[in-house]
PDB file of C-alpha atoms in Angstrom:
ATOM      1  CA  MET A 115     130.185 114.289 154.867  1.00 84.00           C
ATOM      2  CA  GLN A 116     130.914 113.482 151.220  1.00 92.00           C
ATOM      3  CA  ASP A 117     132.580 110.360 149.825  1.00 96.00           C
ATOM      4  CA  VAL A 118     134.865 110.689 146.798  1.00 97.00           C
ATOM      5  CA  VAL A 119     136.863 108.127 144.844  1.00 98.00           C
ATOM      6  CA  VAL A 120     140.468 109.327 144.805  1.00 98.00           C
ATOM      7  CA  VAL A 121     143.012 107.988 142.338  1.00 97.00           C
ATOM      8  CA  ASP A 122     146.762 108.558 142.039  1.00 95.00           C
ATOM      9  CA  ILE A 123     147.885 107.450 138.563  1.00 93.00           C
ATOM     10  CA  GLY A 124     151.527 107.005 137.617  1.00 84.00           C
ATOM     11  CA  GLY A 125     153.326 105.075 134.937  1.00 78.00           C
ATOM     12  CA  THR A 126     153.427 101.747 136.771  1.00 82.00           C
ATOM     13  CA  HIS A 127     150.682 101.901 139.379  1.00 88.00           C
ATOM     14  CA  ALA A 128     147.227 103.368 139.862  1.00 94.00           C
ATOM     15  CA  ARG A 129     146.268 103.742 143.505  1.00 96.00           C
ATOM     16  CA  PHE A 130     142.591 103.944 144.454  1.00 98.00           C
ATOM     17  CA  ALA A 131     140.820 104.758 147.708  1.00 97.00           C
ATOM     18  CA  ILE A 132     137.577 106.191 149.035  1.00 98.00           C
ATOM     19  CA  ALA A 133     138.013 109.541 150.746  1.00 97.00           C
ATOM     20  CA  SER A 134     135.496 110.970 153.182  1.00 96.00           C
ATOM     21  CA  ILE A 135     135.451 114.767 153.346  1.00 95.00           C
ATOM     22  CA  GLY A 136     133.736 116.265 156.383  1.00 91.00           C
ATOM     23  CA  GLY A 137     131.810 119.497 156.533  1.00 84.00           C
ATOM     24  CA  ASP A 138     134.759 120.986 158.424  1.00 83.00           C
ATOM     25  CA  GLY A 139     137.147 119.958 155.629  1.00 82.00           C
ATOM     26  CA  ALA A 140     138.642 117.007 157.521  1.00 90.00           C
ATOM     27  CA  ILE A 141     139.750 114.203 155.197  1.00 94.00           C
ATOM     28  CA  SER A 142     140.005 110.492 155.915  1.00 94.00           C
ATOM     29  CA  LEU A 143     140.976 107.656 153.561  1.00 95.00           C
ATOM     30  CA  ASP A 144     139.994 104.028 153.629  1.00 95.00           C
ATOM     31  CA  GLU A 145     142.599 101.341 152.864  1.00 95.00           C
ATOM     32  CA  PRO A 146     144.141 102.129 149.451  1.00 96.00           C
ATOM     33  CA  GLU A 147     144.280  99.522 146.697  1.00 95.00           C
ATOM     34  CA  THR A 148     147.060  99.435 144.120  1.00 95.00           C
ATOM     35  CA  LEU A 149     146.511  98.205 140.562  1.00 95.00           C
ATOM     36  CA  HIS A 150     149.253  97.692 137.973  1.00 93.00           C
ATOM     37  CA  THR A 151     148.585  99.813 134.914  1.00 92.00           C
ATOM     38  CA  ALA A 152     150.049  97.082 132.679  1.00 91.00           C
ATOM     39  CA  ASP A 153     147.293  94.721 133.855  1.00 95.00           C
ATOM     40  CA  HIS A 154     144.509  96.929 132.463  1.00 95.00           C
ATOM     41  CA  ALA A 155     143.800  98.051 128.907  1.00 94.00           C
ATOM     42  CA  SER A 156     142.482 101.448 129.976  1.00 94.00           C
ATOM     43  CA  PHE A 157     141.714 103.574 132.981  1.00 95.00           C
ATOM     44  CA  GLN A 158     138.060 102.664 132.627  1.00 95.00           C
ATOM     45  CA  THR A 159     138.754  98.927 132.946  1.00 96.00           C
ATOM     46  CA  ALA A 160     140.914  99.618 136.009  1.00 96.00           C
ATOM     47  CA  TRP A 161     138.047 101.709 137.405  1.00 97.00           C
ATOM     48  CA  GLU A 162     135.636  98.824 136.793  1.00 96.00           C
ATOM     49  CA  ALA A 163     138.000  96.385 138.528  1.00 97.00           C
ATOM     50  CA  PHE A 164     138.170  98.662 141.570  1.00 97.00           C
ATOM     51  CA  ARG A 165     134.373  99.070 141.529  1.00 97.00           C
ATOM     52  CA  THR A 166     133.978  95.278 141.554  1.00 96.00           C
ATOM     53  CA  ARG A 167     136.308  95.024 144.534  1.00 95.00           C
ATOM     54  CA  LYS A 168     134.131  97.577 146.328  1.00 95.00           C
ATOM     55  CA  GLY A 169     130.966  95.549 145.817  1.00 95.00           C
ATOM     56  CA  GLY A 170     129.773  97.039 142.535  1.00 95.00           C
ATOM     57  CA  THR A 171     129.020 100.634 143.552  1.00 95.00           C
ATOM     58  CA  LEU A 172     131.179 103.709 144.016  1.00 96.00           C
ATOM     59  CA  PRO A 173     130.568 107.310 145.120  1.00 96.00           C
ATOM     60  CA  ALA A 174     129.337 109.677 142.387  1.00 96.00           C
ATOM     61  CA  ALA A 175     132.463 111.838 142.543  1.00 97.00           C
ATOM     62  CA  VAL A 176     136.105 111.256 141.618  1.00 97.00           C
ATOM     63  CA  SER A 177     139.371 113.159 141.976  1.00 97.00           C
ATOM     64  CA  MET A 178     142.387 112.033 139.965  1.00 96.00           C
ATOM     65  CA  ALA A 179     146.021 112.947 140.552  1.00 95.00           C
ATOM     66  CA  ILE A 180     147.726 112.436 137.199  1.00 91.00           C
ATOM     67  CA  ALA A 181     151.417 112.272 136.311  1.00 83.00           C
ATOM     68  CA  GLY A 182     151.276 114.870 133.564  1.00 80.00           C
ATOM     69  CA  PRO A 183     149.726 118.208 132.582  1.00 81.00           C
ATOM     70  CA  VAL A 184     145.963 118.311 133.097  1.00 86.00           C
ATOM     71  CA  GLY A 185     145.098 121.901 132.188  1.00 80.00           C
ATOM     72  CA  SER A 186     143.032 124.070 134.529  1.00 76.00           C
ATOM     73  CA  PRO A 187     139.729 123.255 136.291  1.00 72.00           C
ATOM     74  CA  GLY A 188     137.781 125.351 133.771  1.00 72.00           C
ATOM     75  CA  ASN A 189     139.861 124.317 130.773  1.00 77.00           C
ATOM     76  CA  PRO A 190     141.209 120.768 131.057  1.00 76.00           C
ATOM     77  CA  ASN A 191     143.328 119.214 128.340  1.00 78.00           C
ATOM     78  CA  PRO A 192     141.000 117.599 125.751  1.00 89.00           C
ATOM     79  CA  VAL A 193     143.031 114.383 125.870  1.00 90.00           C
ATOM     80  CA  ILE A 194     145.323 113.490 128.771  1.00 89.00           C
ATOM     81  CA  ARG A 195     148.095 111.078 127.830  1.00 84.00           C
ATOM     82  CA  PHE A 196     150.503 109.321 130.147  1.00 76.00           C
ATOM     83  CA  THR A 197     154.236 109.188 129.547  1.00 66.00           C
ATOM     84  CA  ASN A 198     154.876 105.660 130.775  1.00 69.00           C
ATOM     85  CA  ASN A 199     151.618 103.823 130.180  1.00 78.00           C
ATOM     86  CA  PRO A 200     149.237 103.667 127.190  1.00 85.00           C
ATOM     87  CA  TRP A 201     146.145 104.989 128.966  1.00 91.00           C
ATOM     88  CA  ILE A 202     144.382 108.149 127.877  1.00 91.00           C
ATOM     89  CA  ILE A 203     141.677 110.122 129.666  1.00 93.00           C
ATOM     90  CA  ARG A 204     139.165 112.365 127.914  1.00 94.00           C
ATOM     91  CA  PRO A 205     137.815 114.795 130.527  1.00 93.00           C
ATOM     92  CA  ALA A 206     134.670 115.510 128.474  1.00 93.00           C
ATOM     93  CA  LEU A 207     133.641 111.848 128.840  1.00 94.00           C
ATOM     94  CA  ILE A 208     134.479 111.290 132.522  1.00 95.00           C
ATOM     95  CA  ASN A 209     130.938 111.839 133.835  1.00 95.00           C
ATOM     96  CA  GLU A 210     129.427 109.490 131.258  1.00 95.00           C
ATOM     97  CA  LYS A 211     132.067 106.747 131.272  1.00 94.00           C
ATOM     98  CA  LEU A 212     132.592 106.563 135.028  1.00 95.00           C
ATOM     99  CA  GLY A 213     129.032 107.325 136.091  1.00 95.00           C
ATOM    100  CA  VAL A 214     129.996 110.266 138.302  1.00 96.00           C
ATOM    101  CA  GLU A 215     128.403 113.663 138.793  1.00 96.00           C
ATOM    102  CA  ARG A 216     131.513 115.666 139.703  1.00 95.00           C
ATOM    103  CA  PHE A 217     135.218 115.246 139.118  1.00 95.00           C
ATOM    104  CA  THR A 218     138.533 116.953 139.720  1.00 95.00           C
ATOM    105  CA  LEU A 219     141.736 116.527 137.698  1.00 95.00           C
ATOM    106  CA  VAL A 220     144.997 117.607 139.277  1.00 94.00           C
ATOM    107  CA  ASN A 221     148.657 117.194 138.394  1.00 91.00           C
ATOM    108  CA  ASP A 222     150.194 114.563 140.656  1.00 90.00           C
ATOM    109  CA  PHE A 223     152.679 116.925 142.233  1.00 91.00           C
ATOM    110  CA  ALA A 224     150.089 119.645 142.668  1.00 94.00           C
ATOM    111  CA  ALA A 225     148.178 116.975 144.618  1.00 96.00           C
ATOM    112  CA  VAL A 226     151.232 116.517 146.854  1.00 95.00           C
ATOM    113  CA  ALA A 227     151.270 120.283 147.456  1.00 97.00           C
ATOM    114  CA  HIS A 228     147.588 120.080 148.455  1.00 96.00           C
ATOM    115  CA  ALA A 229     148.565 117.328 150.898  1.00 96.00           C
ATOM    116  CA  VAL A 230     151.290 119.539 152.354  1.00 97.00           C
ATOM    117  CA  ALA A 231     148.758 122.330 152.822  1.00 95.00           C
ATOM    118  CA  ARG A 232     146.274 120.083 154.653  1.00 93.00           C
ATOM    119  CA  ALA A 233     148.508 117.684 156.614  1.00 93.00           C
ATOM    120  CA  ASP A 234     148.987 118.339 160.318  1.00 91.00           C
ATOM    121  CA  ASP A 235     152.401 118.939 161.889  1.00 92.00           C
ATOM    122  CA  SER A 236     152.753 115.298 162.969  1.00 93.00           C
ATOM    123  CA  GLN A 237     153.001 114.288 159.284  1.00 94.00           C
ATOM    124  CA  PHE A 238     156.352 116.056 158.822  1.00 96.00           C
ATOM    125  CA  LEU A 239     159.880 115.039 159.790  1.00 96.00           C
ATOM    126  CA  HIS A 240     162.334 117.865 160.435  1.00 96.00           C
ATOM    127  CA  LEU A 241     165.368 117.859 158.123  1.00 96.00           C
ATOM    128  CA  ALA A 242     167.117 121.231 158.356  1.00 96.00           C
ATOM    129  CA  GLY A 243     166.741 124.849 159.451  1.00 96.00           C
ATOM    130  CA  PRO A 244     164.815 125.845 162.573  1.00 97.00           C
ATOM    131  CA  ASP A 245     162.889 122.997 164.182  1.00 96.00           C
ATOM    132  CA  GLN A 246     159.515 124.691 163.939  1.00 96.00           C
ATOM    133  CA  PRO A 247     156.283 124.113 161.974  1.00 96.00           C
ATOM    134  CA  LEU A 248     155.908 125.282 158.403  1.00 97.00           C
ATOM    135  CA  GLY A 249     154.761 128.884 158.185  1.00 96.00           C
ATOM    136  CA  ARG A 250     151.026 129.570 158.367  1.00 94.00           C
ATOM    137  CA  GLU A 251     151.422 132.429 155.909  1.00 96.00           C
ATOM    138  CA  GLY A 252     153.608 132.738 152.822  1.00 97.00           C
ATOM    139  CA  THR A 253     155.023 130.417 150.180  1.00 98.00           C
ATOM    140  CA  ILE A 254     156.074 126.798 150.748  1.00 98.00           C
ATOM    141  CA  SER A 255     158.189 125.026 148.129  1.00 98.00           C
ATOM    142  CA  VAL A 256     157.513 121.316 147.551  1.00 97.00           C
ATOM    143  CA  ILE A 257     160.160 119.133 145.895  1.00 96.00           C
ATOM    144  CA  GLY A 258     159.919 115.432 145.109  1.00 92.00           C
ATOM    145  CA  PRO A 259     162.834 113.347 143.849  1.00 92.00           C
ATOM    146  CA  GLY A 260     161.536 110.140 142.311  1.00 87.00           C
ATOM    147  CA  THR A 261     161.635 108.786 138.775  1.00 84.00           C
ATOM    148  CA  GLY A 262     161.810 112.471 137.844  1.00 87.00           C
ATOM    149  CA  LEU A 263     161.917 115.607 139.959  1.00 91.00           C
ATOM    150  CA  GLY A 264     158.514 117.031 140.857  1.00 90.00           C
ATOM    151  CA  VAL A 265     158.299 120.679 141.877  1.00 94.00           C
ATOM    152  CA  ALA A 266     155.332 122.743 143.065  1.00 94.00           C
ATOM    153  CA  HIS A 267     154.620 125.468 145.556  1.00 97.00           C
ATOM    154  CA  LEU A 268     151.706 126.707 147.580  1.00 97.00           C
ATOM    155  CA  TYR A 269     150.824 130.055 149.070  1.00 98.00           C
ATOM    156  CA  ARG A 270     149.052 130.351 152.413  1.00 96.00           C
ATOM    157  CA  SER A 271     147.208 133.552 153.213  1.00 95.00           C
ATOM    158  CA  ALA A 272     146.642 134.998 156.660  1.00 91.00           C
ATOM    159  CA  SER A 273     142.961 133.996 156.408  1.00 90.00           C
ATOM    160  CA  GLY A 274     143.919 130.305 156.208  1.00 87.00           C
ATOM    161  CA  ASP A 275     143.176 129.883 152.497  1.00 92.00           C
ATOM    162  CA  TYR A 276     145.835 128.513 150.174  1.00 95.00           C
ATOM    163  CA  ARG A 277     146.569 128.213 146.465  1.00 95.00           C
ATOM    164  CA  VAL A 278     148.678 125.551 144.738  1.00 95.00           C
ATOM    165  CA  GLN A 279     150.804 125.993 141.629  1.00 92.00           C
ATOM    166  CA  ALA A 280     152.293 123.049 139.745  1.00 89.00           C
ATOM    167  CA  THR A 281     155.548 123.845 137.934  1.00 90.00           C
ATOM    168  CA  GLU A 282     158.197 122.237 135.746  1.00 88.00           C
ATOM    169  CA  GLY A 283     160.976 123.305 138.093  1.00 92.00           C
ATOM    170  CA  GLY A 284     162.663 119.937 137.744  1.00 92.00           C
ATOM    171  CA  HIS A 285     163.856 121.056 134.325  1.00 93.00           C
ATOM    172  CA  ILE A 286     165.892 124.112 135.305  1.00 96.00           C
ATOM    173  CA  ASP A 287     169.620 123.963 134.510  1.00 96.00           C
ATOM    174  CA  PHE A 288     171.935 122.038 136.826  1.00 96.00           C
ATOM    175  CA  ALA A 289     174.623 124.262 138.375  1.00 94.00           C
ATOM    176  CA  PRO A 290     177.666 122.354 139.727  1.00 94.00           C
ATOM    177  CA  LEU A 291     179.361 123.730 142.819  1.00 94.00           C
ATOM    178  CA  ASP A 292     182.619 121.776 142.941  1.00 94.00           C
ATOM    179  CA  SER A 293     184.959 119.677 140.800  1.00 94.00           C
ATOM    180  CA  ILE A 294     183.061 116.447 141.477  1.00 95.00           C
ATOM    181  CA  GLU A 295     179.819 117.957 140.238  1.00 95.00           C
ATOM    182  CA  ASP A 296     181.773 119.348 137.275  1.00 95.00           C
ATOM    183  CA  ALA A 297     182.708 115.754 136.430  1.00 94.00           C
ATOM    184  CA  ILE A 298     179.101 114.562 136.813  1.00 95.00           C
ATOM    185  CA  LEU A 299     177.921 117.357 134.524  1.00 96.00           C
ATOM    186  CA  ALA A 300     180.610 116.538 131.941  1.00 94.00           C
ATOM    187  CA  ARG A 301     179.516 112.907 131.924  1.00 93.00           C
ATOM    188  CA  LEU A 302     175.854 113.838 131.449  1.00 95.00           C
ATOM    189  CA  ARG A 303     176.701 116.285 128.656  1.00 94.00           C
ATOM    190  CA  GLN A 304     177.994 113.359 126.617  1.00 93.00           C
ATOM    191  CA  ARG A 305     174.376 112.196 126.280  1.00 90.00           C
ATOM    192  CA  HIS A 306     172.254 115.319 126.740  1.00 93.00           C
ATOM    193  CA  ILE A 307     172.514 118.660 124.969  1.00 90.00           C
ATOM    194  CA  ARG A 308     171.133 120.319 128.080  1.00 95.00           C
ATOM    195  CA  VAL A 309     171.460 118.942 131.618  1.00 96.00           C
ATOM    196  CA  SER A 310     168.582 119.723 133.949  1.00 96.00           C
ATOM    197  CA  VAL A 311     168.525 119.208 137.711  1.00 96.00           C
ATOM    198  CA  GLU A 312     166.283 116.193 137.128  1.00 94.00           C
ATOM    199  CA  ARG A 313     169.281 114.440 135.551  1.00 95.00           C
ATOM    200  CA  VAL A 314     171.156 114.719 138.864  1.00 97.00           C
ATOM    201  CA  VAL A 315     168.625 114.625 141.713  1.00 96.00           C
ATOM    202  CA  ALA A 316     166.079 112.040 140.589  1.00 93.00           C
ATOM    203  CA  GLY A 317     166.279 108.359 141.482  1.00 93.00           C
ATOM    204  CA  PRO A 318     167.804 107.047 138.204  1.00 93.00           C
ATOM    205  CA  ALA A 319     170.585 109.686 138.426  1.00 96.00           C
ATOM    206  CA  ILE A 320     172.372 107.623 141.073  1.00 97.00           C
ATOM    207  CA  VAL A 321     173.801 105.472 138.230  1.00 96.00           C
ATOM    208  CA  ASP A 322     175.550 108.430 136.579  1.00 95.00           C
ATOM    209  CA  ILE A 323     176.772 109.734 139.928  1.00 96.00           C
ATOM    210  CA  TYR A 324     178.174 106.312 140.846  1.00 96.00           C
ATOM    211  CA  GLU A 325     179.904 105.846 137.503  1.00 95.00           C
ATOM    212  CA  ALA A 326     181.288 109.408 137.519  1.00 94.00           C
ATOM    213  CA  LEU A 327     182.833 108.840 140.951  1.00 96.00           C
ATOM    214  CA  ALA A 328     184.333 105.560 139.747  1.00 96.00           C
ATOM    215  CA  ALA A 329     185.859 107.329 136.723  1.00 94.00           C
ATOM    216  CA  LEU A 330     187.381 109.997 138.966  1.00 94.00           C
ATOM    217  CA  GLU A 331     189.156 107.264 140.925  1.00 94.00           C
ATOM    218  CA  GLY A 332     190.149 105.360 137.796  1.00 94.00           C
ATOM    219  CA  ARG A 333     188.121 102.374 138.931  1.00 92.00           C
ATOM    220  CA  SER A 334     186.363  99.839 136.751  1.00 91.00           C
ATOM    221  CA  VAL A 335     182.951  98.974 138.151  1.00 91.00           C
ATOM    222  CA  PRO A 336     180.247  96.605 136.928  1.00 91.00           C
ATOM    223  CA  GLU A 337     177.112  98.025 135.354  1.00 93.00           C
ATOM    224  CA  LEU A 338     174.542  98.229 138.147  1.00 96.00           C
ATOM    225  CA  ASP A 339     170.961  99.459 138.037  1.00 96.00           C
ATOM    226  CA  ALA A 340     169.692 102.304 140.193  1.00 95.00           C
ATOM    227  CA  ILE A 341     167.869 100.068 142.672  1.00 95.00           C
ATOM    228  CA  THR A 342     171.025  98.057 143.344  1.00 97.00           C
ATOM    229  CA  ILE A 343     173.180 101.159 143.845  1.00 97.00           C
ATOM    230  CA  TRP A 344     170.641 102.733 146.193  1.00 97.00           C
ATOM    231  CA  GLY A 345     170.555  99.519 148.213  1.00 96.00           C
ATOM    232  CA  LEU A 346     174.335  99.197 148.393  1.00 96.00           C
ATOM    233  CA  GLY A 347     174.738 102.880 149.209  1.00 95.00           C
ATOM    234  CA  THR A 348     172.130 103.259 151.938  1.00 94.00           C
ATOM    235  CA  SER A 349     173.229 100.036 153.640  1.00 93.00           C
ATOM    236  CA  GLY A 350     176.879 101.087 153.560  1.00 91.00           C
ATOM    237  CA  GLU A 351     177.776  97.764 151.966  1.00 94.00           C
ATOM    238  CA  ASP A 352     179.687  99.458 149.149  1.00 95.00           C
ATOM    239  CA  SER A 353     181.752 102.554 149.925  1.00 96.00           C
ATOM    240  CA  LEU A 354     181.574 103.953 146.390  1.00 97.00           C
ATOM    241  CA  ALA A 355     177.790 103.561 146.295  1.00 97.00           C
ATOM    242  CA  ALA A 356     177.614 105.224 149.727  1.00 96.00           C
ATOM    243  CA  ALA A 357     179.652 108.129 148.373  1.00 96.00           C
ATOM    244  CA  ALA A 358     177.230 108.392 145.439  1.00 97.00           C
ATOM    245  CA  VAL A 359     174.262 108.562 147.819  1.00 97.00           C
ATOM    246  CA  ASP A 360     175.997 111.258 149.871  1.00 96.00           C
ATOM    247  CA  ARG A 361     176.705 113.220 146.698  1.00 97.00           C
ATOM    248  CA  PHE A 362     173.049 112.900 145.677  1.00 97.00           C
ATOM    249  CA  CYS A 363     172.017 114.365 149.052  1.00 97.00           C
ATOM    250  CA  LEU A 364     174.431 117.278 148.635  1.00 97.00           C
ATOM    251  CA  SER A 365     173.065 118.086 145.188  1.00 97.00           C
ATOM    252  CA  LEU A 366     169.478 117.754 146.388  1.00 97.00           C
ATOM    253  CA  GLY A 367     170.221 120.274 149.142  1.00 97.00           C
ATOM    254  CA  SER A 368     171.616 122.730 146.604  1.00 97.00           C
ATOM    255  CA  VAL A 369     168.645 122.347 144.258  1.00 98.00           C
ATOM    256  CA  ALA A 370     166.111 122.649 147.087  1.00 98.00           C
ATOM    257  CA  GLY A 371     167.779 125.866 148.218  1.00 98.00           C
ATOM    258  CA  ASP A 372     167.799 127.269 144.683  1.00 97.00           C
ATOM    259  CA  LEU A 373     164.094 126.508 144.253  1.00 98.00           C
ATOM    260  CA  ALA A 374     163.250 128.122 147.593  1.00 98.00           C
ATOM    261  CA  LEU A 375     165.040 131.284 146.466  1.00 97.00           C
ATOM    262  CA  ALA A 376     163.325 131.237 143.057  1.00 97.00           C
ATOM    263  CA  GLN A 377     159.837 130.614 144.440  1.00 97.00           C
ATOM    264  CA  GLY A 378     160.167 132.687 147.597  1.00 97.00           C
ATOM    265  CA  GLY A 379     159.602 129.552 149.664  1.00 97.00           C
ATOM    266  CA  PHE A 380     160.533 131.278 152.883  1.00 98.00           C
ATOM    267  CA  ALA A 381     157.633 129.790 154.870  1.00 98.00           C
ATOM    268  CA  GLY A 382     159.200 126.362 154.403  1.00 98.00           C
ATOM    269  CA  VAL A 383     160.462 123.686 152.056  1.00 98.00           C
ATOM    270  CA  VAL A 384     159.049 120.171 151.925  1.00 98.00           C
ATOM    271  CA  ILE A 385     160.746 117.122 150.432  1.00 97.00           C
ATOM    272  CA  ALA A 386     158.174 114.598 149.222  1.00 94.00           C
ATOM    273  CA  GLY A 387     158.059 111.258 147.443  1.00 84.00           C
ATOM    274  CA  GLY A 388     158.958 107.682 148.241  1.00 82.00           C
ATOM    275  CA  LEU A 389     162.674 108.118 147.550  1.00 90.00           C
ATOM    276  CA  GLY A 390     162.970 110.968 150.041  1.00 89.00           C
ATOM    277  CA  TYR A 391     161.282 108.857 152.692  1.00 88.00           C
ATOM    278  CA  ARG A 392     163.503 105.828 152.016  1.00 90.00           C
ATOM    279  CA  ILE A 393     166.714 107.861 152.424  1.00 92.00           C
ATOM    280  CA  ARG A 394     165.467 110.020 155.310  1.00 91.00           C
ATOM    281  CA  GLU A 395     168.141 108.844 157.753  1.00 91.00           C
ATOM    282  CA  THR A 396     170.856 109.472 155.167  1.00 92.00           C
ATOM    283  CA  LEU A 397     169.469 112.951 154.462  1.00 93.00           C
ATOM    284  CA  LEU A 398     169.637 113.781 158.167  1.00 93.00           C
ATOM    285  CA  SER A 399     173.274 112.718 158.480  1.00 92.00           C
ATOM    286  CA  SER A 400     174.441 114.064 155.110  1.00 93.00           C
ATOM    287  CA  GLY A 401     175.472 117.509 153.938  1.00 94.00           C
ATOM    288  CA  PHE A 402     171.955 118.196 152.638  1.00 96.00           C
ATOM    289  CA  GLY A 403     171.275 120.926 155.208  1.00 96.00           C
ATOM    290  CA  SER A 404     174.643 122.628 154.729  1.00 96.00           C
ATOM    291  CA  ARG A 405     174.211 122.748 150.972  1.00 97.00           C
ATOM    292  CA  PHE A 406     170.634 124.013 151.306  1.00 97.00           C
ATOM    293  CA  LYS A 407     171.738 127.142 153.149  1.00 96.00           C
ATOM    294  CA  ALA A 408     175.037 127.692 151.267  1.00 95.00           C
ATOM    295  CA  LYS A 409     173.762 130.630 149.223  1.00 96.00           C
ATOM    296  CA  GLY A 410     176.440 133.238 149.872  1.00 95.00           C
ATOM    297  CA  ARG A 411     174.950 136.566 150.948  1.00 96.00           C
ATOM    298  CA  PHE A 412     171.599 134.853 151.607  1.00 97.00           C
ATOM    299  CA  GLU A 413     172.883 132.207 154.006  1.00 96.00           C
ATOM    300  CA  SER A 414     171.209 133.802 157.028  1.00 96.00           C
ATOM    301  CA  LEU A 415     167.889 133.905 155.144  1.00 97.00           C
ATOM    302  CA  MET A 416     168.212 130.237 154.143  1.00 97.00           C
ATOM    303  CA  ASN A 417     169.144 129.258 157.675  1.00 97.00           C
ATOM    304  CA  ALA A 418     165.760 130.582 158.863  1.00 97.00           C
ATOM    305  CA  ILE A 419     163.690 128.324 156.566  1.00 98.00           C
ATOM    306  CA  PRO A 420     162.266 125.118 158.095  1.00 98.00           C
ATOM    307  CA  VAL A 421     162.896 122.135 155.809  1.00 98.00           C
ATOM    308  CA  LYS A 422     160.674 119.094 156.283  1.00 98.00           C
ATOM    309  CA  LEU A 423     160.011 115.653 154.847  1.00 97.00           C
ATOM    310  CA  ILE A 424     156.344 114.727 154.493  1.00 96.00           C
ATOM    311  CA  VAL A 425     155.754 111.247 155.923  1.00 94.00           C
ATOM    312  CA  HIS A 426     152.047 110.868 155.144  1.00 91.00           C
ATOM    313  CA  PRO A 427     151.693 107.326 153.727  1.00 89.00           C
ATOM    314  CA  GLN A 428     149.559 108.394 150.720  1.00 92.00           C
ATOM    315  CA  PRO A 429     150.152 112.080 149.942  1.00 93.00           C
ATOM    316  CA  GLY A 430     148.917 111.692 146.342  1.00 93.00           C
ATOM    317  CA  LEU A 431     145.545 110.260 147.383  1.00 96.00           C
ATOM    318  CA  PHE A 432     145.195 112.596 150.345  1.00 96.00           C
ATOM    319  CA  GLY A 433     146.109 115.542 148.100  1.00 96.00           C
ATOM    320  CA  ALA A 434     143.619 114.463 145.430  1.00 97.00           C
ATOM    321  CA  ALA A 435     140.891 114.564 148.084  1.00 97.00           C
ATOM    322  CA  ALA A 436     142.092 117.991 149.248  1.00 96.00           C
ATOM    323  CA  ALA A 437     142.089 119.275 145.648  1.00 96.00           C
ATOM    324  CA  PHE A 438     138.504 118.065 145.215  1.00 96.00           C
ATOM    325  CA  ALA A 439     137.458 119.772 148.446  1.00 94.00           C
ATOM    326  CA  SER A 440     139.169 122.980 147.327  1.00 92.00           C
ATOM    327  CA  GLU A 441     137.497 122.971 143.902  1.00 91.00           C
ATOM    328  CA  HIS A 442     134.012 121.905 144.972  1.00 89.00           C
ATOM    329  CA  ALA A 443     133.718 123.473 148.423  1.00 73.00           C
TER     330      ALA A 443
END
């Protein structure tokens, strides 16, 4: 049994926990603690605050899931900077500054893919395709709509080993499929030279979808933030917001299907992230599944892919522990 500090660092929050990794590879987490990045001048001071909460001592190993490029295990980025908070991490100084003997750095969405690889079948909710477990061999695509659109994939071999690949698949071009999506694209082109799928199927995109639908109907609507529109739409309180949420689900289905084709994710597709979990009931009742498989000559192939939603409460922390176990086994 080995104990490891696991950390999932985003723009707003840094989540910490102690993971225990058994000799058989089994992973367990203690109760996570969430710190606001704005409350701490650096990652090191946040680390020290967590250490104090844990009684002044921590395990001599750490694994960090980081929202940004981290390089490779043998060649990490010399300085890791965060997009939405002022922290920086210098991998060369981690052992000295944190007092640890071993560490792992992993992209946050690669960590989610590690979680998908290690989670048992009970941690997945069926969304579309055949109601069967993810394949034990082959490629699984992992897609996470949130503040942006995270994309990764993993390959499972027949021996039970797996490999994870982080990607920037959220930045492929958006391809509209009907006149409504044409209108959404036209609206986005007024502000962006190039419109990626992240502009349409990430959480903040609900504002543009909502306002594009209003324009199509010639309606004047108040300026609302994304959180308000999501709330109005998922509750059904506002019919236009509900239509925007349905449209989001349709577009997410299309993008997920495209990524499965591009990555060869025929062993399964997993939707991850807090937004996916919050709209899970809407996804089930929407046209997500129909759009996922609507790939012309490949519809029968798409119809055979199990599509799941991961419901593990802390996939980033669990995946950071799995990445550490994979690197230091």
